[in-house]
Coordinates of C-alpha atoms in Angstrom, one line a residue:
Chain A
X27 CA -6.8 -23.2 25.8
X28 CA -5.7 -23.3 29.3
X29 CA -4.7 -19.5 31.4
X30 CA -1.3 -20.4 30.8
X31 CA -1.4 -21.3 27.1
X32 CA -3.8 -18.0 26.7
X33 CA -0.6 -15.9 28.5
X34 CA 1.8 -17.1 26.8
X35 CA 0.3 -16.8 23.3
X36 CA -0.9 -13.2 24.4
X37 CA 3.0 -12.2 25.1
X38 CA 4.5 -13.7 22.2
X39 CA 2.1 -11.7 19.9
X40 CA 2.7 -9.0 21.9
X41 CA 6.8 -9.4 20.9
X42 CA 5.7 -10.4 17.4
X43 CA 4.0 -7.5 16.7
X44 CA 6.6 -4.6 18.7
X45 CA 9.1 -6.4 16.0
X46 CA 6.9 -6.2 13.2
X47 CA 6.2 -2.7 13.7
X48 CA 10.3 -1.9 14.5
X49 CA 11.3 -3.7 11.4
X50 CA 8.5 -1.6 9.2
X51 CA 10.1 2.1 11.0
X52 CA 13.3 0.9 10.6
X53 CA 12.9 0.1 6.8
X54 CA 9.9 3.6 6.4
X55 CA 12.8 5.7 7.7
X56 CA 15.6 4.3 6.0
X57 CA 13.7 4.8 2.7
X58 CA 13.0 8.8 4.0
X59 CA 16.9 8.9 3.2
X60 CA 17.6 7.0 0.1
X61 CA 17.0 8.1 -3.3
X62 CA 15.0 8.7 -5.6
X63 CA 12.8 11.0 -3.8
X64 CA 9.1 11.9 -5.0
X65 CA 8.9 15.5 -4.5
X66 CA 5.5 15.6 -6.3
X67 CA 4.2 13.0 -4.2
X68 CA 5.6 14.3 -1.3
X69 CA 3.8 17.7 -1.8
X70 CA 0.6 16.5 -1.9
X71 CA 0.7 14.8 0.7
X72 CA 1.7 17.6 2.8
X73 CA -1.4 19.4 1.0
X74 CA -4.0 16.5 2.1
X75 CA -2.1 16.4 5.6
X76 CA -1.3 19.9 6.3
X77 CA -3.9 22.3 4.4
X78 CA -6.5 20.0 4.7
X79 CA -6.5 19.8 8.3
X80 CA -6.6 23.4 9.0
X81 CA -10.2 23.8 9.8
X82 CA -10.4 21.1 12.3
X83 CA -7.3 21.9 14.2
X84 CA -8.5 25.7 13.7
X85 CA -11.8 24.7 15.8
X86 CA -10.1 22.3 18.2
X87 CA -7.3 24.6 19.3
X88 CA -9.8 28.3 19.1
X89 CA -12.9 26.1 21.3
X90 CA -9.7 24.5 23.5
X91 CA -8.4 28.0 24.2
X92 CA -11.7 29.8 25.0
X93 CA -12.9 26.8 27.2
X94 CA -9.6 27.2 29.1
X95 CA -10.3 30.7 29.7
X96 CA -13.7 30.4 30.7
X97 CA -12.5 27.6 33.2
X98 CA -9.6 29.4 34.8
X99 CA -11.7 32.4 35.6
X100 CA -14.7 30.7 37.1
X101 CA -11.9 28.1 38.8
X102 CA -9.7 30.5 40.1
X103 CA -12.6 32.5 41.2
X104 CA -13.2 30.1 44.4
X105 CA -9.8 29.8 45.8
X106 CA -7.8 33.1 45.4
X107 CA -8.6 37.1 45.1
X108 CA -6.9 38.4 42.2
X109 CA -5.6 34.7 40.3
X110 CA -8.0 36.0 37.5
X111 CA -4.9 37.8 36.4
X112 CA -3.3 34.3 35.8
X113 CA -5.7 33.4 33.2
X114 CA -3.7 34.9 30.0
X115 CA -0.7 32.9 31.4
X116 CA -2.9 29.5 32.0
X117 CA -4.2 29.8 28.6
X118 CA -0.7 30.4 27.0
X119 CA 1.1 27.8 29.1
X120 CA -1.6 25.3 28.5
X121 CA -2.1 25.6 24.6
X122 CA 1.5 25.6 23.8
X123 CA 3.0 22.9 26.1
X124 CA 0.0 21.1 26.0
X125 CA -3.6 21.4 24.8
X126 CA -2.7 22.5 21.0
X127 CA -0.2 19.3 20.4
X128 CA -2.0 17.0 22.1
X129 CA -5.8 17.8 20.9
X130 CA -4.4 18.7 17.1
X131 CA -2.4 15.3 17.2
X132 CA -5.6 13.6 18.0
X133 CA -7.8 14.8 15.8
X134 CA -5.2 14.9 12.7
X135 CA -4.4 10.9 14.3
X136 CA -8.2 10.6 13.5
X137 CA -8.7 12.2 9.8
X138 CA -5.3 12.0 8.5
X139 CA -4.4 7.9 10.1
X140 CA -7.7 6.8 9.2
X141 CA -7.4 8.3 5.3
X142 CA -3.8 6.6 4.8
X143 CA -4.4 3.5 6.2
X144 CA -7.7 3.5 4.3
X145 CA -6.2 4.1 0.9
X146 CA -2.8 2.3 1.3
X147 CA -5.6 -0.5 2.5
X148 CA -7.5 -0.6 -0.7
X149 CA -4.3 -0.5 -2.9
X150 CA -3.1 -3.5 -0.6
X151 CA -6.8 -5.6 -0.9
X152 CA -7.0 -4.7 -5.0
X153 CA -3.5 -5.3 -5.4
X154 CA -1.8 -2.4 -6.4
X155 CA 1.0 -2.6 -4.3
X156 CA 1.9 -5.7 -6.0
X157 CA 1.4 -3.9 -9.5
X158 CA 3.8 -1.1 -8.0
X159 CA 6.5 -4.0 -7.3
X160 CA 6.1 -5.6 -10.5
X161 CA 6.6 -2.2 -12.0
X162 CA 9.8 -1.7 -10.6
X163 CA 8.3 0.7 -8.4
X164 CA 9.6 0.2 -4.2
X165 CA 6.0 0.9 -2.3
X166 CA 8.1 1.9 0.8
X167 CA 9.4 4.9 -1.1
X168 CA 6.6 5.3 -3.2
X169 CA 3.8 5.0 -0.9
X170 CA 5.2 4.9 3.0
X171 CA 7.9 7.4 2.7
X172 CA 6.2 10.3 0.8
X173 CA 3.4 9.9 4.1
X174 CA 6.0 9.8 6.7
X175 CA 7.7 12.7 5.4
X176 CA 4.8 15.1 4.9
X177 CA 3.8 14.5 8.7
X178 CA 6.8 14.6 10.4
X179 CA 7.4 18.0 8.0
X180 CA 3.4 19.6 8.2
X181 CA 2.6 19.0 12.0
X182 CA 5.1 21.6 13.5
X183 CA 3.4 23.8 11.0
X184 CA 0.3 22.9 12.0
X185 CA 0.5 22.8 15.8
X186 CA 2.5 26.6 15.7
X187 CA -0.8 28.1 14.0
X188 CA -3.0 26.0 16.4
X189 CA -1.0 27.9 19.4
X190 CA -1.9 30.8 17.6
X191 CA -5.6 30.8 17.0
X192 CA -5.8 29.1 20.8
X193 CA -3.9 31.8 22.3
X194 CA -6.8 34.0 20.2
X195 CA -9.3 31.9 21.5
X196 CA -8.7 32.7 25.2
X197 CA -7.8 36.5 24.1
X198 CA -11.7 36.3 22.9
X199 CA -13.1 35.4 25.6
X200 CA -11.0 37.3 28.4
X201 CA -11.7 40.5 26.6
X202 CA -15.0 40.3 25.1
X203 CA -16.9 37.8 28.1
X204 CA -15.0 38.5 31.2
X205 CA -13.9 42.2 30.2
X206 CA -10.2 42.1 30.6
X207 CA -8.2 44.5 29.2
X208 CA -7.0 43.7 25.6
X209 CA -3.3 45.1 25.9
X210 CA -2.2 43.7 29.4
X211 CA -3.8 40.5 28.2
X212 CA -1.4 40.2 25.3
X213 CA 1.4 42.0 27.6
X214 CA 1.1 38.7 30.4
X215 CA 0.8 36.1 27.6
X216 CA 3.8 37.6 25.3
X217 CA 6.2 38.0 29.1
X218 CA 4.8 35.0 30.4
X219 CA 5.7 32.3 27.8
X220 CA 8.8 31.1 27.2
X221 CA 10.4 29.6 24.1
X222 CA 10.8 25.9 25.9
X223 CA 6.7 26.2 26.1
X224 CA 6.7 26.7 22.5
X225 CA 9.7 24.2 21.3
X226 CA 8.2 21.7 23.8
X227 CA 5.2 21.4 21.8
X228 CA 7.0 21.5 18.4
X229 CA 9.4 18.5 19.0
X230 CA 5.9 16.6 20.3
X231 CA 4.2 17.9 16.9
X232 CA 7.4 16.4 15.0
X233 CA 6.7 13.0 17.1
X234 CA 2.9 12.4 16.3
X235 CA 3.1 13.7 12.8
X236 CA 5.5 10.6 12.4
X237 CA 3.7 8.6 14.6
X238 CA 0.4 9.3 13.2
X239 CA 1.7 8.8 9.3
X240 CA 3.5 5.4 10.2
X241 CA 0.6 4.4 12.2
X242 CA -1.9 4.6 9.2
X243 CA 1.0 3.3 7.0
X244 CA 1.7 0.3 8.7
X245 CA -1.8 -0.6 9.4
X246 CA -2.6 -0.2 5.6
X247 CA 0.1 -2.1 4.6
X248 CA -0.6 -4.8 5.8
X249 CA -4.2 -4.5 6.0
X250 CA -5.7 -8.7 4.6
X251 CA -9.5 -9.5 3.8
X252 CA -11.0 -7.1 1.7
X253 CA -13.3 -4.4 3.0
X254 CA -14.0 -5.6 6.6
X255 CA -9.7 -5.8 7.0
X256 CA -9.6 -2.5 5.5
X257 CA -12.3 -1.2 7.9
X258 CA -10.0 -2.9 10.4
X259 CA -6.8 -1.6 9.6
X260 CA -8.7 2.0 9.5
X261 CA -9.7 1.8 13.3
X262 CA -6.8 -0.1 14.4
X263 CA -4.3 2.8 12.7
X264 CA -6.4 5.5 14.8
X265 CA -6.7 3.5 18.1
X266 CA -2.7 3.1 17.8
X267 CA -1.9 6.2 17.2
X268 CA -4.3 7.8 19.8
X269 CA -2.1 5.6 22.2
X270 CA 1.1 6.1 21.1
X271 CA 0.4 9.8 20.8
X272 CA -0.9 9.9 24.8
X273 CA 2.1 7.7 25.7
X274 CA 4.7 10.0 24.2
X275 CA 3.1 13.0 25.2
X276 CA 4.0 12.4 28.5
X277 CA 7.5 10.8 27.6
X278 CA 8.4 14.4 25.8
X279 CA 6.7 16.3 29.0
X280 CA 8.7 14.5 31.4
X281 CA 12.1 15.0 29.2
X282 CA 11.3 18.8 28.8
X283 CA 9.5 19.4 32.1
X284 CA 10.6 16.4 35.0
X285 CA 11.7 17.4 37.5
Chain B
X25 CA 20.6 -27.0 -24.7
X26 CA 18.8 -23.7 -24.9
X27 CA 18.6 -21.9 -21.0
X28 CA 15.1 -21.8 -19.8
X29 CA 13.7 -18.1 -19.6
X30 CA 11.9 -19.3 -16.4
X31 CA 12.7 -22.3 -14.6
X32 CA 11.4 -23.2 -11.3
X33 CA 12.9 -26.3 -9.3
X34 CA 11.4 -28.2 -6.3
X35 CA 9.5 -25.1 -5.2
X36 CA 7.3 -25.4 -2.1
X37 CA 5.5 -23.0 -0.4
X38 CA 2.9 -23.7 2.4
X39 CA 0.9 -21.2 4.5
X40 CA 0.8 -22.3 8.2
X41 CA -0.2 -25.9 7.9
X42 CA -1.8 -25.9 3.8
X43 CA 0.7 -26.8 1.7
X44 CA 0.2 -24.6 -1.3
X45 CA 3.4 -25.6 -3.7
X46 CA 4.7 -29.1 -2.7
X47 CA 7.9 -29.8 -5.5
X48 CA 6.6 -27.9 -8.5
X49 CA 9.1 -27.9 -11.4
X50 CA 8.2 -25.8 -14.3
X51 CA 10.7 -24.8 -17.4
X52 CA 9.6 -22.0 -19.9
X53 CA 11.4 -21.8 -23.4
X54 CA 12.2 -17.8 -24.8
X55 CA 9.6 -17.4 -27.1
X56 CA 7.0 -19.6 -25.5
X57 CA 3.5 -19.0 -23.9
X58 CA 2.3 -21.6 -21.8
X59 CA -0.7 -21.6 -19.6
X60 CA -1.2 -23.0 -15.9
X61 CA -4.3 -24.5 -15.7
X62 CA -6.3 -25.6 -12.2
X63 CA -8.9 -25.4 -9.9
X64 CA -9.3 -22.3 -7.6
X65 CA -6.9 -22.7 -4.8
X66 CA -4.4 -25.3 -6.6
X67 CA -1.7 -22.7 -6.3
X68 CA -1.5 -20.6 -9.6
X69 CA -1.5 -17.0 -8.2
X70 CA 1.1 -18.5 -5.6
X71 CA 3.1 -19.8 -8.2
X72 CA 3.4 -16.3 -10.0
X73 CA 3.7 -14.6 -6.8
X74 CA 7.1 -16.3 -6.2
X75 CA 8.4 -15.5 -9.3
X76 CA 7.9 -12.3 -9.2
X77 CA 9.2 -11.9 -5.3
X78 CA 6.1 -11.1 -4.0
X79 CA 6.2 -14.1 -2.0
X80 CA 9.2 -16.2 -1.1
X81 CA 9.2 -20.2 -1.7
X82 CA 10.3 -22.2 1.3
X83 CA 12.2 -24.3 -0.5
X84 CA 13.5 -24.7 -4.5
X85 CA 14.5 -22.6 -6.8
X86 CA 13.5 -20.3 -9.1
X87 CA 16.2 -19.0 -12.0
X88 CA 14.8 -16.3 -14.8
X89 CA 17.6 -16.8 -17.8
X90 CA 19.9 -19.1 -15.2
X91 CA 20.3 -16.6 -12.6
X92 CA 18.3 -17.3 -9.4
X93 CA 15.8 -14.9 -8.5
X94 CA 16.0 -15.8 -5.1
X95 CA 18.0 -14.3 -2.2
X96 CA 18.6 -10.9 -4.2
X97 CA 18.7 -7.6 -3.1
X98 CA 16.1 -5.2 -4.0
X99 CA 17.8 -3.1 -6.2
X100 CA 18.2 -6.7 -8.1
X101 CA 14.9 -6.9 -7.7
X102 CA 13.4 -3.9 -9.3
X103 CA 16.3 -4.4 -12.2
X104 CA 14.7 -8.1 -12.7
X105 CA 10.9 -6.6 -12.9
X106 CA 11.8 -3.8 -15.1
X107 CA 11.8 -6.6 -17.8
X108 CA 8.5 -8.7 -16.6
X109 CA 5.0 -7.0 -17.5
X110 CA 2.3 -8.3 -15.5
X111 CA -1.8 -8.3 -16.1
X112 CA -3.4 -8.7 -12.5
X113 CA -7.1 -10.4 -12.5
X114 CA -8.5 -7.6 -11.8
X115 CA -6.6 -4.9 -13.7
X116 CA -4.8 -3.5 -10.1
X117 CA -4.9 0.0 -11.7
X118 CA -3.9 2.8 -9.6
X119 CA -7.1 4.6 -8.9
X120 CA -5.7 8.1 -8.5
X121 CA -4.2 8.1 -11.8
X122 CA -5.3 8.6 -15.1
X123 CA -5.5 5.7 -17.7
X124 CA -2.2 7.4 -19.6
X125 CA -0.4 7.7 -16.1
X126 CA -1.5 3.9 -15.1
X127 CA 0.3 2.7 -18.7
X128 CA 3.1 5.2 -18.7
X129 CA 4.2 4.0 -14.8
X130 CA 6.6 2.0 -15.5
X131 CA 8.3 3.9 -18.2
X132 CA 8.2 6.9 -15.6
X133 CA 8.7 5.5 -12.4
X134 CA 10.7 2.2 -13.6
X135 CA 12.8 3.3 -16.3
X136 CA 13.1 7.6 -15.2
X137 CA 11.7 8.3 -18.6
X138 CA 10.1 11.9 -19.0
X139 CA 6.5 12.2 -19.0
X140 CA 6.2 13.7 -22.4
X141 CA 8.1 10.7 -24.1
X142 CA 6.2 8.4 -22.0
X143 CA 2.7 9.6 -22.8
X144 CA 3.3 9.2 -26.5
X145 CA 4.4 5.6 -25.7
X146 CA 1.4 4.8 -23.5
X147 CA -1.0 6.3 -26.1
X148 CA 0.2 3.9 -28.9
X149 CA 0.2 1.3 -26.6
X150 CA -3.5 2.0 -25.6
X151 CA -4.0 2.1 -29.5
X152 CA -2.4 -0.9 -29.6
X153 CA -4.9 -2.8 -27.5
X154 CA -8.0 -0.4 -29.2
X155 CA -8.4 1.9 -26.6
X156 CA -8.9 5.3 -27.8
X157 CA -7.1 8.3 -27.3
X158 CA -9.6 9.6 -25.5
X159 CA -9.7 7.4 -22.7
X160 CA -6.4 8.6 -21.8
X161 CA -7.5 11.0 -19.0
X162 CA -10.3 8.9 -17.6
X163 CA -10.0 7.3 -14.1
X164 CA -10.0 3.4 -13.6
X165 CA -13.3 4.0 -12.1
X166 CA -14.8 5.3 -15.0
X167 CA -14.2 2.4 -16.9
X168 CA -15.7 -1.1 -17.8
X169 CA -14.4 -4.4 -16.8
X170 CA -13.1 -4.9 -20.3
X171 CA -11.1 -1.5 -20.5
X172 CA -10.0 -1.7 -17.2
X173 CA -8.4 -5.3 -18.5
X174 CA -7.3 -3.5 -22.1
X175 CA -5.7 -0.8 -19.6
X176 CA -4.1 -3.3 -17.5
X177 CA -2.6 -5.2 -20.9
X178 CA -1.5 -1.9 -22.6
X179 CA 0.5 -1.3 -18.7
X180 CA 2.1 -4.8 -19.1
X181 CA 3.3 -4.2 -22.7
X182 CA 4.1 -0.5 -22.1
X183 CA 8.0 -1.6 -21.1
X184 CA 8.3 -4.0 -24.3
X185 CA 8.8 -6.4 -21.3
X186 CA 10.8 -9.8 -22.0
X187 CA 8.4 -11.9 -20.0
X188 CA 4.5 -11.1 -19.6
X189 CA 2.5 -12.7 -16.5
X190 CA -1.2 -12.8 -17.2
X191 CA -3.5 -13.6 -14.4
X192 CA -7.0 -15.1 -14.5
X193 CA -7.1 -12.6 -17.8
X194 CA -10.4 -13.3 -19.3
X195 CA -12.5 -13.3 -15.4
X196 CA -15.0 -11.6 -14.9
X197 CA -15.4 -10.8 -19.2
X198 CA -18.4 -11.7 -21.2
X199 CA -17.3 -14.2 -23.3
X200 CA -17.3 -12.2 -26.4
X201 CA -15.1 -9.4 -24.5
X202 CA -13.2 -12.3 -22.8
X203 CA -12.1 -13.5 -26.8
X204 CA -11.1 -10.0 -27.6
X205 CA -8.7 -9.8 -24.3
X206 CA -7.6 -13.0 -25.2
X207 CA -6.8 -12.3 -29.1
X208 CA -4.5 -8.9 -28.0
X209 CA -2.8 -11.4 -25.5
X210 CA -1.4 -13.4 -28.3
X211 CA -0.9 -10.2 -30.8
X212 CA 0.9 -7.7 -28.3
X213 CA 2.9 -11.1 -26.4
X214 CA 4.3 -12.0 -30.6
X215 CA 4.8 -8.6 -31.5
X216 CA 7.2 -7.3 -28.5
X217 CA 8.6 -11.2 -29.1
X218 CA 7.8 -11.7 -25.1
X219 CA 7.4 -15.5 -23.1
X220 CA 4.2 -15.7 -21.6
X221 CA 3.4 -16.8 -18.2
X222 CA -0.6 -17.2 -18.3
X223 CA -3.3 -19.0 -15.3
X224 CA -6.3 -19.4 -15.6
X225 CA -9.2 -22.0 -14.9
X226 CA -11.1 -20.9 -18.8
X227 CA -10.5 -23.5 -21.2
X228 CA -11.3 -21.2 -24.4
X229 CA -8.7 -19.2 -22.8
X230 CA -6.1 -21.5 -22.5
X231 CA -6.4 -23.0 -25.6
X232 CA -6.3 -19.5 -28.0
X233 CA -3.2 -18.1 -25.0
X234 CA -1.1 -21.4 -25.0
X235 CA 1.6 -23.0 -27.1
X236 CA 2.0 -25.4 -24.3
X237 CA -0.8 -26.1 -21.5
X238 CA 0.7 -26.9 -17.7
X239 CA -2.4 -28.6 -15.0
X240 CA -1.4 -27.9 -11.5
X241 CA -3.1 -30.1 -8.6
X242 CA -1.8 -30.2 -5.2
X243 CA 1.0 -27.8 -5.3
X244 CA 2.4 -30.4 -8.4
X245 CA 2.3 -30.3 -11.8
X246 CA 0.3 -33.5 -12.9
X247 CA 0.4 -33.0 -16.6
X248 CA 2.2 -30.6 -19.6
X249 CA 2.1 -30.8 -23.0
X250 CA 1.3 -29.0 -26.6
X251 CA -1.8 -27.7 -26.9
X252 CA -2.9 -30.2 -29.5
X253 CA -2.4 -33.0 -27.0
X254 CA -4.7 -31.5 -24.9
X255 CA -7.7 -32.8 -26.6
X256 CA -6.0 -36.4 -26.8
X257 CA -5.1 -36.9 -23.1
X258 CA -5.5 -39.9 -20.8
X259 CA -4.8 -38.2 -17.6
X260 CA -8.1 -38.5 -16.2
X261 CA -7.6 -35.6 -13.8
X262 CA -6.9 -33.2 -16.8
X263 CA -10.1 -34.6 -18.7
X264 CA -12.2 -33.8 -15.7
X265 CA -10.8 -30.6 -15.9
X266 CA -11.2 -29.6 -19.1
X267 CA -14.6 -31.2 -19.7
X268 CA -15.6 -29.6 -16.2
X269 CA -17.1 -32.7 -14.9
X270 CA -17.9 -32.8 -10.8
X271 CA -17.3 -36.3 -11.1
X272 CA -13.7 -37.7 -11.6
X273 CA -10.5 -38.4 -9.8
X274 CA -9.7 -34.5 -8.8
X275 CA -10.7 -34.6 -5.0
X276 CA -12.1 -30.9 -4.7
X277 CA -11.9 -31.1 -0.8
X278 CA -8.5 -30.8 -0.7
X279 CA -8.1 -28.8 -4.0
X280 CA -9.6 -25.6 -2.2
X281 CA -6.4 -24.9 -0.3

């Protein structure tokens, strides 16, 4: 295959697949809205996806905040007398506009993508989505919908406590390492932030919970082979929605943020 | 005449450049069970798959009491498959239910019945196909190859369904096991009164399913007749089948497509 022919195919899957992927949203969302709803199914997923991924987003955001803290203070340290004092606004700024949305979205892209497109996958390989069809049964609303819903509903949830515990994190470790005092600590971060910082990160946390559940949807859906394409679909749903989630992180920062 | 409960016209259906389907014409009486016979990769699953708009022919039509099937909407769609059951090769049970909820899903899901009602349904069904009450909050997983296919018959039957698809029902049985499946096909497809849409490549099977045997060989239908006849054919193609010779006219090159 010649450079040309090798372009050319390349850009034409490239189309192929950014309509594929429009016509599944389009269709996933549409199905959000129509009845009948399954408010069982829906539940548990926001179980698996929310409650379930409170320990790792716990660690990521407490270890993100107390890293930020410890890095401000020995950072600041070398360039300014006195920006020690900034650290309880770095940390706050940081986790809620950025570090807790961002790190969270990641690692829930990578236990929470990976599970769906994994089990929607193996329904696709063993055939059960065509049992669900022949059983009257739509697998958009049954299987995609209930997913898509739960993320887009748990992540805001999810990210707020994150800001929480990494806003704790830092508190931690400017108290109890670098001896700051506990009540102008909390004074700075409470006066400091600002409810943009917050909302910023909630409207991103709405985005890759959607992203993240469509993602692993999509990929499973469609997932061909057996267990190698489910394996396949599995990294491909992560990889995706690692990409999409860095690519509209900076889209959402530069609509709240640009100058 | 009487209308055909299934009747598929000039259907072709290729995948890239195999041609899986090339002009099959098939006609299914009410009442009737025939069996598609053929090699692995002559089209069967295919065939099924288009009637039950998993997949869409390219051409040709398909008509289920002289409506078309084809070119509906979804809602049609559903409405259509609320009155086919279906028995997958291998079962396609839902692995995070239980063997009650796997049998009652259509009655639940499908028709909005309540789960109570259901569960007593999916239980006699189960009973029906001699799987005990007990099994009823198992999981797929825990199960055998021939309960998972009981499982996956009592499902099918669950709706009282006017049509019944059973794929490749007897692989993957022993052959004692694969008579058994094979006996509650024809008991459970005559007592709900259902037509019967059956593949398969096993002989025994086809002959104990069928009232009328179909061979399908390059996307065509080559031969169809009553099951009697089978046994006095001249089609050399089907008598290589059905003796399971390697040598004969059926050119397995191009079969596997």
């Amino acid at each position: 295959m010649s450079f040309l022919q090798l372009t050319g195919a390349t850009v034409l899957g490239f189309f192929r697949a950014v309509g594929h992927i429009t016509h599944f949203t389009i269709v996933a969302v549409s199905h959000c809205f129509r009845p009948p709803f399954y408010f069982q199914l829906i539940w548990r997923q926001i179980v698996e996806i929310g409650y379930y991924s409170l320990p790792v987003v716990g660690l990521t955001t407490v270890f993100a905040g107390m890293v930020l803290a410890l890095q401000s203070y020995t950072g600041f340290a070398r360039f300014a007398a006195g920006a020690e004092s900034s650290i309880a606004k770095v940390v706050v700024l940081s986790i809620t506009r950025e570090l807790a949305p961002v790190l969270a979205g990641l690692m829930v892209a990578a236990r929470v993508g990976s599970s769906i497109a994994a089990e929607i996958g193996t329904m696709r390989v063993t055939e059960q989505i065509d049992a669900l069809t022949t059983l009257a049964t739509e697998p958009f609303k049954y299987l995609v919908a209930p997913r898509v819903i739960a993320g887009i509903a748990t992540l805001p949830v999810l990210i707020l406590i994150g800001d929480v515990i990494g806003i704790f994190g830092g508190y931690i470790v400017a108290v109890y390492k670098l001896d700051f005092n506990a009540a102008i600590y909390l004074k700075n971060t409470w006066e400091f932030v600002q409810f943009t910082d917050v909302f910023s990160g909630l409207v991103k946390a709405t985005v890759f919970g959607f992203v993240t559940t469509l993602m692993g949807c999509y990929q499973g859906y469609f997932s061909k082979g057996g267990a190698q394409g489910v394996g396949t679909a599995t990294i491909n749903a992560v990889v995706s929605s690692a990409i999409l989630i860095l690519i509209l992180n900076y889209m959402i920062t530069a609509m709240f943020f640009g100058a | 005449m009487k209308t055909p409960k299934i009747k598929l016209k000039n259907v072709h259906k290729r995948f890239g450049d195999k041609v899986v389907l090339d002009g099959l014409d098939l006609e299914i009486m009410p009442g009737e069970s025939l069996v598609i016979i053929g090699g692995s990769g002559t089209g069967k699953s295919v065939t099924i798959k288009c009637i039950l708009g998993l997949l869409t022919p390219d051409i040709g039509e398909i008509e289920i009491d002289g409506q078309s099937v084809l070119d509906i909407s979804p809602v049609e769609r559903n409405t259509i498959n609320a009155r086919i059951g279906m028995l997958f090769q291998h079962a396609a049970l839902f692995d995070s239910l239980s063997v009650w909820e796997n049998v009652a899903f259509g009655l639940i899901e499908g028709q909005g019945m309540l789960a109570s009602t259901a569960r007593d349904i999916a239980l006699e069904k189960m009973a029906a196909v001699g799987l005990a009450e007990d099994t009823a909050e198992m999981h797929p997983s825990d199960l055998s190859g021939g309960m998972r296919k009981r499982v996956g018959l009592a499902r099918a039957i669950a709706i009282n369904p006017e049509i019944i698809f059973f794929d490749e029902p007897t692989t993957g049985l022993d052959p004692i096991m694969g008579d058994i499946i094979n006996q509650l096909i024809v008991e459970t497809t005559q007592n709900i009164g259902a037509t019967g849409l059956s593949i398969t490549h096993d002989m025994s099977s086809a002959r104990k399913i069928a009232d009328r045997i179909a061979m399908l060989y390059k996307g065509k239908i080559i031969w169809h007749g009553a099951v009697e006849e089978i046994e006095k054919t001249k089609n050399e193609f089907l008598r290589q089948f059905i003796n399971g010779n390697s040598e004969g006219p059926i050119d397995f090159e191009t079969a596997i497509i």
